[in-house]
Coordinates of C-alpha atoms and ligand atoms in Angstrom, one line a residue:
M1 CA -26.5 -88.4 45.6
S2 CA -23.1 -88.4 45.6
K3 CA -21.1 -88.7 42.7
D4 CA -18.2 -90.0 45.0
K5 CA -19.6 -93.0 46.5
S6 CA -16.7 -93.8 47.7
R7 CA -17.0 -90.8 50.1
S8 CA -20.5 -90.8 50.7
K9 CA -21.6 -93.2 54.1
T10 CA -23.7 -93.3 56.5
V11 CA -23.1 -92.5 60.3
F12 CA -24.4 -91.8 63.5
V13 CA -23.9 -89.3 65.3
C14 CA -25.0 -87.9 69.1
Q15 CA -26.5 -84.5 68.9
Q16 CA -25.0 -83.6 71.5
C17 CA -21.7 -83.8 70.7
G18 CA -21.2 -84.5 67.5
K19 CA -19.8 -88.0 69.0
E20 CA -19.8 -90.6 65.1
S21 CA -20.0 -93.5 65.5
L22 CA -21.0 -96.8 62.3
K23 CA -23.5 -98.4 64.4
W24 CA -26.7 -96.7 66.2
L25 CA -26.1 -96.2 70.7
G26 CA -28.3 -96.3 72.5
H27 CA -26.8 -94.1 75.1
C28 CA -22.4 -92.2 74.5
P29 CA -20.3 -92.8 75.5
D30 CA -18.7 -90.2 75.1
C31 CA -20.7 -87.2 76.9
Q32 CA -23.1 -89.6 78.3
A33 CA -26.4 -88.8 76.6
W34 CA -29.4 -91.7 76.3
N35 CA -31.0 -91.4 73.2
S36 CA -29.2 -89.1 71.0
F37 CA -27.6 -90.8 68.3
S38 CA -28.9 -90.4 64.7
E39 CA -28.6 -91.8 61.6
Q40 CA -26.8 -89.2 59.0
R41 CA -26.0 -89.4 55.7
V42 CA -22.1 -87.7 54.9
T43 CA -22.6 -86.3 51.6
V44 CA -19.8 -83.2 52.3
S45 CA -16.5 -85.1 50.7
A46 CA -14.1 -85.0 52.9
A47 CA -11.4 -82.6 50.4
K48 CA -14.1 -80.0 50.3
I49 CA -13.8 -79.9 53.6
S50 CA -9.8 -79.4 54.3
G51 CA -8.2 -76.4 53.3
F52 CA -8.5 -73.1 52.5
T53 CA -6.7 -72.9 49.5
S54 CA -6.4 -75.3 46.5
P55 CA -3.1 -76.5 45.1
I56 CA -1.2 -77.3 48.8
L57 CA 1.7 -76.9 49.2
P58 CA 4.0 -77.9 51.8
L59 CA 5.6 -73.3 53.3
E60 CA 8.4 -73.1 54.9
L61 CA 7.8 -71.7 58.6
S62 CA 10.0 -68.8 56.4
Q63 CA 7.9 -67.8 53.9
V64 CA 4.4 -67.5 55.2
N65 CA 2.9 -64.1 54.5
I66 CA 1.9 -62.5 57.9
E67 CA -0.2 -59.5 56.0
T68 CA -3.3 -60.5 55.5
T69 CA -3.4 -61.3 59.6
D70 CA -2.6 -58.1 60.3
R71 CA -6.0 -56.9 62.8
F72 CA -7.7 -54.1 62.6
S73 CA -10.2 -51.9 66.0
L74 CA -13.5 -50.5 66.0
S75 CA -14.1 -47.5 68.1
L76 CA -15.9 -49.7 70.4
S77 CA -12.5 -50.2 72.9
E78 CA -14.5 -53.3 75.0
F79 CA -14.9 -55.2 71.7
N80 CA -11.3 -54.8 70.7
R81 CA -10.5 -55.3 74.5
V82 CA -12.3 -58.7 74.5
L83 CA -10.1 -60.3 70.7
G84 CA -7.3 -59.1 72.2
G85 CA -6.9 -55.7 70.4
G86 CA -8.9 -55.9 67.7
I87 CA -10.5 -58.6 64.2
V88 CA -8.1 -60.6 62.6
P89 CA -9.4 -60.5 58.5
G90 CA -10.4 -64.3 58.2
S91 CA -10.7 -64.3 61.5
L92 CA -13.7 -67.1 63.0
A93 CA -15.9 -65.3 65.8
L94 CA -18.5 -67.7 68.0
V95 CA -20.2 -65.1 69.8
S96 CA -22.8 -67.3 72.6
G97 CA -24.9 -66.6 75.9
D98 CA -28.1 -66.6 77.0
P99 CA -31.8 -65.9 75.5
G100 CA -32.0 -62.6 75.3
I101 CA -28.8 -61.3 76.7
G102 CA -27.6 -58.1 73.3
K103 CA -25.7 -61.0 71.3
S104 CA -27.8 -59.9 68.3
T105 CA -27.9 -56.1 69.5
L106 CA -24.0 -56.3 70.2
L107 CA -22.9 -57.4 66.4
L108 CA -25.5 -55.1 64.9
Q109 CA -23.4 -52.4 66.4
V110 CA -20.8 -54.0 65.9
A111 CA -22.2 -53.9 61.8
A112 CA -22.7 -50.5 62.0
L113 CA -19.5 -49.4 63.7
A114 CA -17.4 -52.2 60.8
A115 CA -20.0 -50.1 58.0
K116 CA -19.1 -46.3 59.0
E117 CA -15.4 -47.6 59.1
R118 CA -14.5 -50.2 57.0
G119 CA -17.3 -50.5 54.4
T120 CA -20.4 -53.1 53.6
V121 CA -21.1 -55.1 56.1
V122 CA -23.9 -58.5 55.7
Y123 CA -26.4 -59.3 58.6
V124 CA -27.5 -63.0 58.0
S125 CA -30.6 -62.5 60.0
G126 CA -31.9 -66.4 60.3
E127 CA -34.3 -65.7 63.8
E128 CA -35.2 -61.3 62.2
T129 CA -36.8 -60.0 60.1
P130 CA -35.1 -56.8 57.8
H131 CA -37.8 -55.2 59.6
Q132 CA -37.4 -56.2 63.3
I133 CA -34.2 -55.6 62.9
K134 CA -34.8 -52.1 61.6
L135 CA -36.9 -51.3 64.4
R136 CA -34.1 -52.1 67.0
A137 CA -30.8 -50.0 64.8
T138 CA -33.8 -47.2 65.1
R139 CA -33.3 -46.7 68.5
L140 CA -29.4 -48.2 68.2
G141 CA -29.5 -45.0 66.2
V142 CA -28.2 -46.9 63.7
D143 CA -28.3 -45.1 59.9
G144 CA -27.3 -48.6 58.4
K145 CA -25.2 -47.7 55.2
K146 CA -23.6 -50.2 53.7
L147 CA -24.9 -52.0 56.3
Y148 CA -26.6 -55.5 54.2
L149 CA -29.8 -57.2 56.1
L150 CA -29.9 -61.0 54.1
A151 CA -33.2 -62.7 56.0
E152 CA -31.5 -66.0 54.7
T153 CA -31.0 -69.7 55.6
N154 CA -29.7 -71.5 53.2
L155 CA -25.6 -71.7 53.2
E156 CA -25.1 -71.7 49.8
T157 CA -27.7 -68.9 48.8
I158 CA -26.0 -66.6 51.7
L159 CA -22.6 -67.9 50.8
E160 CA -23.2 -66.6 46.5
R161 CA -24.4 -63.4 48.3
L162 CA -21.3 -63.1 49.6
E163 CA -19.3 -63.2 46.7
E164 CA -21.4 -60.5 45.1
L165 CA -21.4 -58.0 47.4
S166 CA -17.7 -58.9 48.9
P167 CA -18.3 -57.6 52.4
G168 CA -15.4 -56.4 54.3
L169 CA -17.3 -58.4 57.2
V170 CA -19.9 -60.8 57.9
I171 CA -22.9 -62.0 60.9
I172 CA -24.5 -64.1 60.7
D173 CA -27.1 -64.5 63.7
S174 CA -27.2 -67.7 63.8
I175 CA -25.4 -70.1 63.1
Q176 CA -28.0 -72.4 64.1
T177 CA -30.7 -71.4 61.9
V178 CA -28.5 -71.8 59.0
Y179 CA -27.7 -74.9 56.7
L180 CA -27.1 -76.5 53.6
P181 CA -29.0 -78.1 51.4
D182 CA -27.4 -81.0 50.1
L183 CA -27.1 -82.4 54.2
D184 CA -30.4 -84.2 55.5
T185 CA -30.6 -83.1 58.4
L186 CA -32.6 -80.3 60.4
P187 CA -30.9 -77.1 61.0
G188 CA -29.5 -76.4 64.2
S189 CA -29.2 -79.8 64.3
I190 CA -24.9 -80.7 64.7
T191 CA -24.0 -81.7 61.4
Q192 CA -25.3 -78.9 60.5
V193 CA -23.4 -76.2 62.9
R194 CA -20.8 -78.0 62.9
E195 CA -20.2 -78.1 58.9
C196 CA -22.0 -74.5 58.7
T197 CA -19.1 -73.9 60.2
M198 CA -16.7 -75.2 58.5
R199 CA -18.2 -73.1 54.6
L200 CA -17.9 -70.2 56.7
M201 CA -14.3 -70.5 57.6
Q202 CA -13.1 -72.0 54.6
W203 CA -15.0 -68.9 52.3
A204 CA -13.7 -66.1 55.6
K205 CA -10.6 -68.0 55.0
P206 CA -9.1 -67.0 51.8
A207 CA -11.3 -64.1 51.3
A208 CA -9.8 -62.8 54.9
V209 CA -13.4 -61.2 56.0
P210 CA -13.8 -61.4 59.8
V211 CA -17.0 -63.8 60.2
F212 CA -19.5 -63.5 63.6
L213 CA -21.4 -65.7 64.8
T214 CA -23.7 -66.0 67.4
G215 CA -24.8 -69.5 69.2
H216 CA -27.4 -70.1 71.0
V217 CA -26.1 -71.1 74.7
T218 CA -28.3 -74.4 76.1
K219 CA -29.6 -74.1 79.9
D220 CA -26.2 -76.0 81.1
G221 CA -24.3 -73.3 80.7
A222 CA -22.6 -75.5 77.2
I223 CA -22.7 -73.4 73.5
A224 CA -26.0 -76.0 71.5
G225 CA -25.3 -77.5 69.1
P226 CA -21.9 -77.4 70.6
R227 CA -18.9 -77.8 71.8
V228 CA -18.2 -79.3 68.9
L229 CA -18.3 -75.8 68.0
E230 CA -15.8 -74.2 70.3
H231 CA -12.8 -76.4 68.1
I232 CA -13.4 -75.3 65.3
V233 CA -13.5 -71.5 65.2
D234 CA -10.9 -69.3 66.2
V235 CA -12.3 -66.7 69.0
V236 CA -15.2 -68.1 71.7
L237 CA -17.2 -65.6 73.3
Y238 CA -19.4 -64.9 75.5
L239 CA -22.1 -62.7 76.6
E240 CA -23.1 -62.8 80.3
G241 CA -25.3 -61.0 82.9
E242 CA -27.4 -61.5 85.3
A243 CA -30.8 -61.5 84.8
F244 CA -31.5 -57.8 87.1
S245 CA -28.7 -56.1 86.6
S246 CA -28.0 -54.5 83.3
Y247 CA -24.2 -55.3 83.5
R248 CA -23.1 -57.6 80.4
L249 CA -19.2 -59.2 80.3
L250 CA -18.0 -60.0 77.4
R251 CA -15.9 -62.3 78.0
C252 CA -13.0 -64.0 75.5
V253 CA -12.9 -68.1 76.2
K254 CA -10.6 -68.7 73.4
N255 CA -8.6 -66.8 70.8
R256 CA -6.0 -67.8 68.5
F257 CA -4.8 -64.3 68.1
G258 CA -4.5 -63.1 71.8
S259 CA -5.1 -63.8 75.4
T260 CA -8.2 -65.3 76.6
N261 CA -9.8 -64.1 79.7
E262 CA -10.3 -60.2 78.8
I263 CA -13.2 -60.0 79.9
G264 CA -15.2 -56.3 77.7
V265 CA -17.7 -54.7 80.1
F266 CA -20.3 -53.4 78.7
E267 CA -24.3 -51.6 80.5
M268 CA -27.1 -53.0 77.9
K269 CA -29.4 -49.2 77.5
E270 CA -32.1 -48.3 75.9
Q271 CA -28.8 -46.7 73.0
G272 CA -27.6 -50.2 73.5
M273 CA -24.4 -52.1 74.6
V274 CA -23.0 -48.6 76.6
E275 CA -18.7 -49.5 77.3
I276 CA -17.7 -49.8 80.7
T277 CA -14.4 -48.5 80.3
N278 CA -13.8 -48.3 84.8
P279 CA -14.8 -50.7 84.8
S280 CA -14.0 -50.9 89.4
K281 CA -16.3 -48.9 90.7
I282 CA -19.7 -50.1 88.3
F283 CA -18.9 -53.6 91.4
L284 CA -18.5 -51.8 93.7
S285 CA -21.8 -50.2 95.1
P286 CA -22.4 -46.8 96.9
R287 CA -21.3 -47.7 100.4
A288 CA -22.2 -46.4 103.3
E289 CA -18.8 -45.9 105.5
D290 CA -18.6 -49.3 108.0
S291 CA -21.4 -51.5 106.4
V292 CA -21.1 -53.9 108.5
G293 CA -21.0 -57.5 105.7
S294 CA -19.7 -55.7 102.9
A295 CA -15.6 -55.7 102.3
I296 CA -13.9 -55.7 98.9
I297 CA -11.9 -57.8 97.1
C298 CA -9.4 -57.8 93.8
T299 CA -10.0 -60.1 91.4
L300 CA -8.4 -60.3 88.2
E301 CA -10.5 -60.6 84.5
G302 CA -7.7 -61.6 82.0
S303 CA -5.0 -59.3 82.5
R304 CA -7.7 -56.2 83.8
P305 CA -8.3 -56.1 87.8
L306 CA -12.3 -55.6 89.2
L307 CA -12.4 -54.0 92.2
V308 CA -15.8 -55.8 93.1
E309 CA -18.6 -55.4 96.6
V310 CA -18.9 -58.5 97.8
Q311 CA -21.4 -58.9 100.7
A312 CA -21.8 -61.4 103.8
L313 CA -25.5 -61.9 106.1
T314 CA -24.9 -64.2 108.7
N315 CA -28.1 -65.6 110.8
P316 CA -28.6 -68.1 113.3
T317 CA -30.8 -71.2 111.4
S318 CA -33.6 -71.5 113.0
F319 CA -35.0 -74.6 111.2
G320 CA -32.6 -77.9 110.0
Q321 CA -29.7 -77.4 108.3
P322 CA -28.3 -73.7 108.4
R323 CA -28.1 -73.1 105.1
R324 CA -25.3 -71.3 102.4
V325 CA -26.2 -69.4 99.8
A326 CA -23.6 -68.1 97.0
N327 CA -24.7 -65.4 94.1
G328 CA -21.6 -65.1 92.2
V329 CA -19.8 -66.5 94.4
D330 CA -18.3 -70.5 93.8
F331 CA -20.5 -72.9 96.1
A332 CA -17.9 -75.2 97.0
R333 CA -15.7 -72.2 97.6
L334 CA -17.9 -70.8 100.1
L335 CA -18.9 -73.9 102.1
M336 CA -14.7 -74.4 102.2
I337 CA -14.9 -70.7 103.4
A338 CA -17.0 -71.5 106.2
A339 CA -15.8 -74.4 107.0
V340 CA -11.7 -72.3 107.9
L341 CA -13.3 -69.3 109.8
S342 CA -15.7 -72.6 111.9
R343 CA -12.4 -73.9 112.8
R344 CA -9.0 -72.0 112.6
A345 CA -10.4 -69.0 113.2
G346 CA -13.3 -68.8 115.8
I347 CA -15.9 -67.5 113.8
K348 CA -19.4 -70.3 114.8
L349 CA -21.1 -71.1 111.5
G350 CA -22.2 -74.6 112.4
N351 CA -25.8 -73.3 113.6
Q352 CA -25.5 -70.3 111.3
D353 CA -27.4 -69.1 107.7
I354 CA -24.5 -68.1 105.8
I355 CA -25.9 -65.7 101.8
V356 CA -23.3 -64.7 100.0
N357 CA -23.1 -62.0 97.5
A358 CA -20.9 -59.4 94.3
T359 CA -22.7 -57.1 93.4
G360 CA -22.4 -56.4 89.9
G361 CA -23.4 -59.1 88.7
I362 CA -19.8 -60.2 88.0
K363 CA -18.8 -64.0 89.2
L364 CA -16.1 -63.9 91.8
D365 CA -14.1 -67.5 91.0
E366 CA -10.8 -66.6 91.7
P367 CA -9.1 -68.2 95.0
A368 CA -7.9 -64.4 95.3
S369 CA -11.3 -63.7 95.9
D370 CA -11.4 -65.9 99.4
L371 CA -9.7 -63.3 102.3
G372 CA -12.3 -60.9 101.0
I373 CA -15.5 -62.6 101.5
A374 CA -14.3 -64.2 104.4
L375 CA -13.8 -60.7 105.5
A376 CA -17.4 -60.1 104.9
I377 CA -18.5 -63.6 106.8
A378 CA -17.0 -62.5 109.9
S379 CA -18.0 -58.8 109.8
S380 CA -21.9 -60.1 109.3
Y381 CA -20.8 -62.4 111.9
R382 CA -19.5 -60.2 114.1
D383 CA -21.7 -57.2 114.0
V384 CA -18.5 -54.9 113.4
A385 CA -17.9 -52.9 109.9
V386 CA -14.5 -53.7 108.2
K387 CA -12.5 -51.0 108.7
S388 CA -13.0 -48.0 105.3
G389 CA -11.0 -47.9 102.6
L390 CA -9.9 -51.5 103.1
A391 CA -9.6 -53.6 100.3
A392 CA -8.2 -57.7 101.0
I393 CA -6.7 -59.9 98.5
G394 CA -5.0 -63.5 100.0
E395 CA -6.1 -66.7 97.9
I396 CA -7.2 -69.2 101.4
G397 CA -6.2 -72.8 102.4
L398 CA -7.9 -76.3 104.8
S399 CA -5.6 -74.8 107.6
G400 CA -6.8 -70.6 107.4
E401 CA -2.8 -70.0 106.2
I402 CA -3.1 -67.6 103.8
R403 CA -1.2 -68.0 99.9
A404 CA 0.4 -65.9 97.8
V405 CA -2.0 -64.5 94.4
S406 CA -0.4 -63.4 91.7
Q407 CA 0.2 -60.1 90.0
V408 CA -0.3 -58.5 93.0
E409 CA 1.5 -55.3 91.6
R410 CA -1.2 -54.7 89.1
R411 CA -4.2 -55.3 91.5
L412 CA -2.9 -52.8 94.4
S413 CA -2.7 -50.5 91.2
E414 CA -6.6 -51.0 90.7
V415 CA -6.5 -51.0 94.1
A416 CA -5.0 -47.5 94.9
R417 CA -6.4 -45.8 91.6
L418 CA -9.7 -45.7 92.9
G419 CA -9.0 -44.1 96.1
F420 CA -8.4 -47.2 98.6
K421 CA -5.7 -46.2 101.5
Y422 CA -5.4 -50.0 103.1
C423 CA -4.7 -53.2 101.8
I424 CA -4.6 -56.7 103.4
V425 CA -2.0 -58.8 101.3
P426 CA -0.8 -62.7 101.9
K427 CA 2.7 -61.9 102.8
I428 CA 3.9 -64.3 101.5
G429 CA 5.3 -63.4 97.7
L430 CA 5.9 -59.5 99.3
K431 CA 9.4 -58.7 97.9
S432 CA 10.0 -57.1 95.6
I433 CA 6.9 -55.2 94.6
S434 CA 6.4 -52.0 93.9
V435 CA 3.8 -50.9 96.1
P436 CA 1.1 -47.2 94.9
E437 CA 2.2 -44.9 97.7
S438 CA -0.8 -43.8 98.7
L439 CA -1.4 -47.4 100.2
R440 CA -0.7 -49.0 102.8
L441 CA -0.9 -52.8 103.7
S442 CA -1.5 -55.7 106.0
P443 CA 1.1 -58.9 105.0
V444 CA -0.8 -61.1 107.4
T445 CA -0.3 -64.8 107.1
S446 CA -3.7 -66.3 108.8
V447 CA -7.4 -65.3 108.2
R448 CA -7.7 -65.4 111.9
E449 CA -4.4 -62.1 111.7
A450 CA -6.0 -60.8 108.1
I451 CA -9.5 -60.7 110.9
E452 CA -8.3 -58.7 113.5
Q453 CA -6.5 -56.5 111.4
G454 CA -9.4 -55.5 108.8
L455 CA -12.6 -55.8 111.1
V456 CA -13.5 -53.0 112.8
S457 CA -11.9 -52.9 115.9
Ligands
ATP1 N1 -35.8 -50.3 74.5 C1 -35.0 -51.4 74.8 N2 -34.4 -50.1 76.2 C2 -33.4 -51.9 76.9 N3 -33.5 -52.5 76.6 C3 -34.5 -53.4 76.3 C4 -34.9 -52.8 74.9 N4 -36.3 -53.2 73.3 C5 -35.1 -54.5 73.9 N5 -34.3 -54.4 75.1 C6 -33.7 -55.7 75.7 O1 -32.2 -55.5 74.2 C7 -32.9 -58.3 75.3 C8 -32.5 -59.0 73.3 O2 -30.6 -58.5 72.8 P1 -31.1 -59.2 71.4 O3 -31.7 -59.2 70.5 O4 -29.8 -58.0 71.4 O5 -30.3 -60.6 72.3 P2 -30.4 -62.1 71.8 O6 -29.1 -62.5 73.2 O7 -29.6 -61.7 70.7 O8 -31.6 -62.4 72.1 P3 -31.9 -63.8 71.2 O9 -30.8 -65.3 72.0 O10 -33.4 -64.0 71.2 O11 -31.7 -64.3 70.3 C9 -33.7 -58.5 76.0 O12 -33.8 -58.9 76.1 C10 -35.0 -56.7 75.8 O13 -33.5 -56.2 77.7
MG2 MG1 -30.4 -62.4 68.6
ZN3 ZN1 -22.5 -87.9 73.4

């Protein structure tokens, strides 16, 4: 097909991870998948993929113009926050998440705001008809002026339309549905996903138009069509949430223009994604005073401190092995905390089932939440409440020692801001930090000490 024979070749590509091989392999040496290789003719020449501007000459760094990277923000502050302050023209961002989590909803809102505040926006949908999108738009209260829908999946055609419309923002929903006709693989295959993304990148950079892609997530949480995509794009966002909860976290895991691990918090409502600007409040369920088995921790999501309630229930095992259930808490972490409590703090959990929940559907993966989890478990086990108005911060070590955590000041100010009076903190690293006036600290060195201080006596 290709005239440039020297560049046309046949390769075998792993459809899981993108590994290329000159011969067929039954087992992928990189991602260990079986029967994942399929034959592909590579017709996009290397020259076509490389570079964003035509004559590529070395540029002295001091001569590089940065005016095109001035970011702009929309009146959706949680979204701006996650992107590191706003949208960078010419950037390619991937928004991925489970089916039905709200990717299309969020991006339709973003598209509508951008259309209103910045001008023409093109929303390319390969998954839904304009009619379906209109229904959603009506529910979201979007009038849709300057917002163009394009129900097209051929990327060549899409790019032609983009040239005609010269939009200020483009949404591709989803990258798995678009295809390049000169590649002989199906839409959604790794080659298509990768080449389409690269092509969009080549279009977006010189045009200085930000492009948002949605991407499906496979069962095991990886972006389908897969990780190669994360390397190509500038920004990777995950939209997360629990099925039973209407809260959604937009999490940044890669950002070439800002810090990662920023989160934005939304609530999925009838009228769309509503920003939650004071998220600590939602993770604190309305608490009865002195509730047994419940503790408040302060976790950091990016630069943002969040107060979260952790609940624990212990119950004597009635049959067989004691069970441990962790919702929103890392399972291995829970086992470690339970073992430390048993061995170092006299909380004998060997014959107890343990259930731990983080409320609000958040995932606590920071070791600084250890101490709060331990307090909740100890409180349930002893059937004694955690002191009211108390929060706990600290990582637990295997010998029961409490380790220092990062950014204590920032956490303490959030704890104080939400009206808590006391905070258990690691004694280590406490010097030379400023403490909010309304807050009284209980510095501790061991988990045993923390339990003494934290539970009602
Ligand atoms: N009337 C409504 N009120 C509130 N929420 C609704 C309403 N209708 C639909 N939803 C929510 O919208 C979700 C679908 O959102 P959306 O289509 O944006 O998700 P998505 O991530 O794009 O999904 P997909 O992976 O299928 O493209 C549904 O799961 C549902 O919870
Ligand atoms: Mg969708
Ligand atoms: Zn592989």
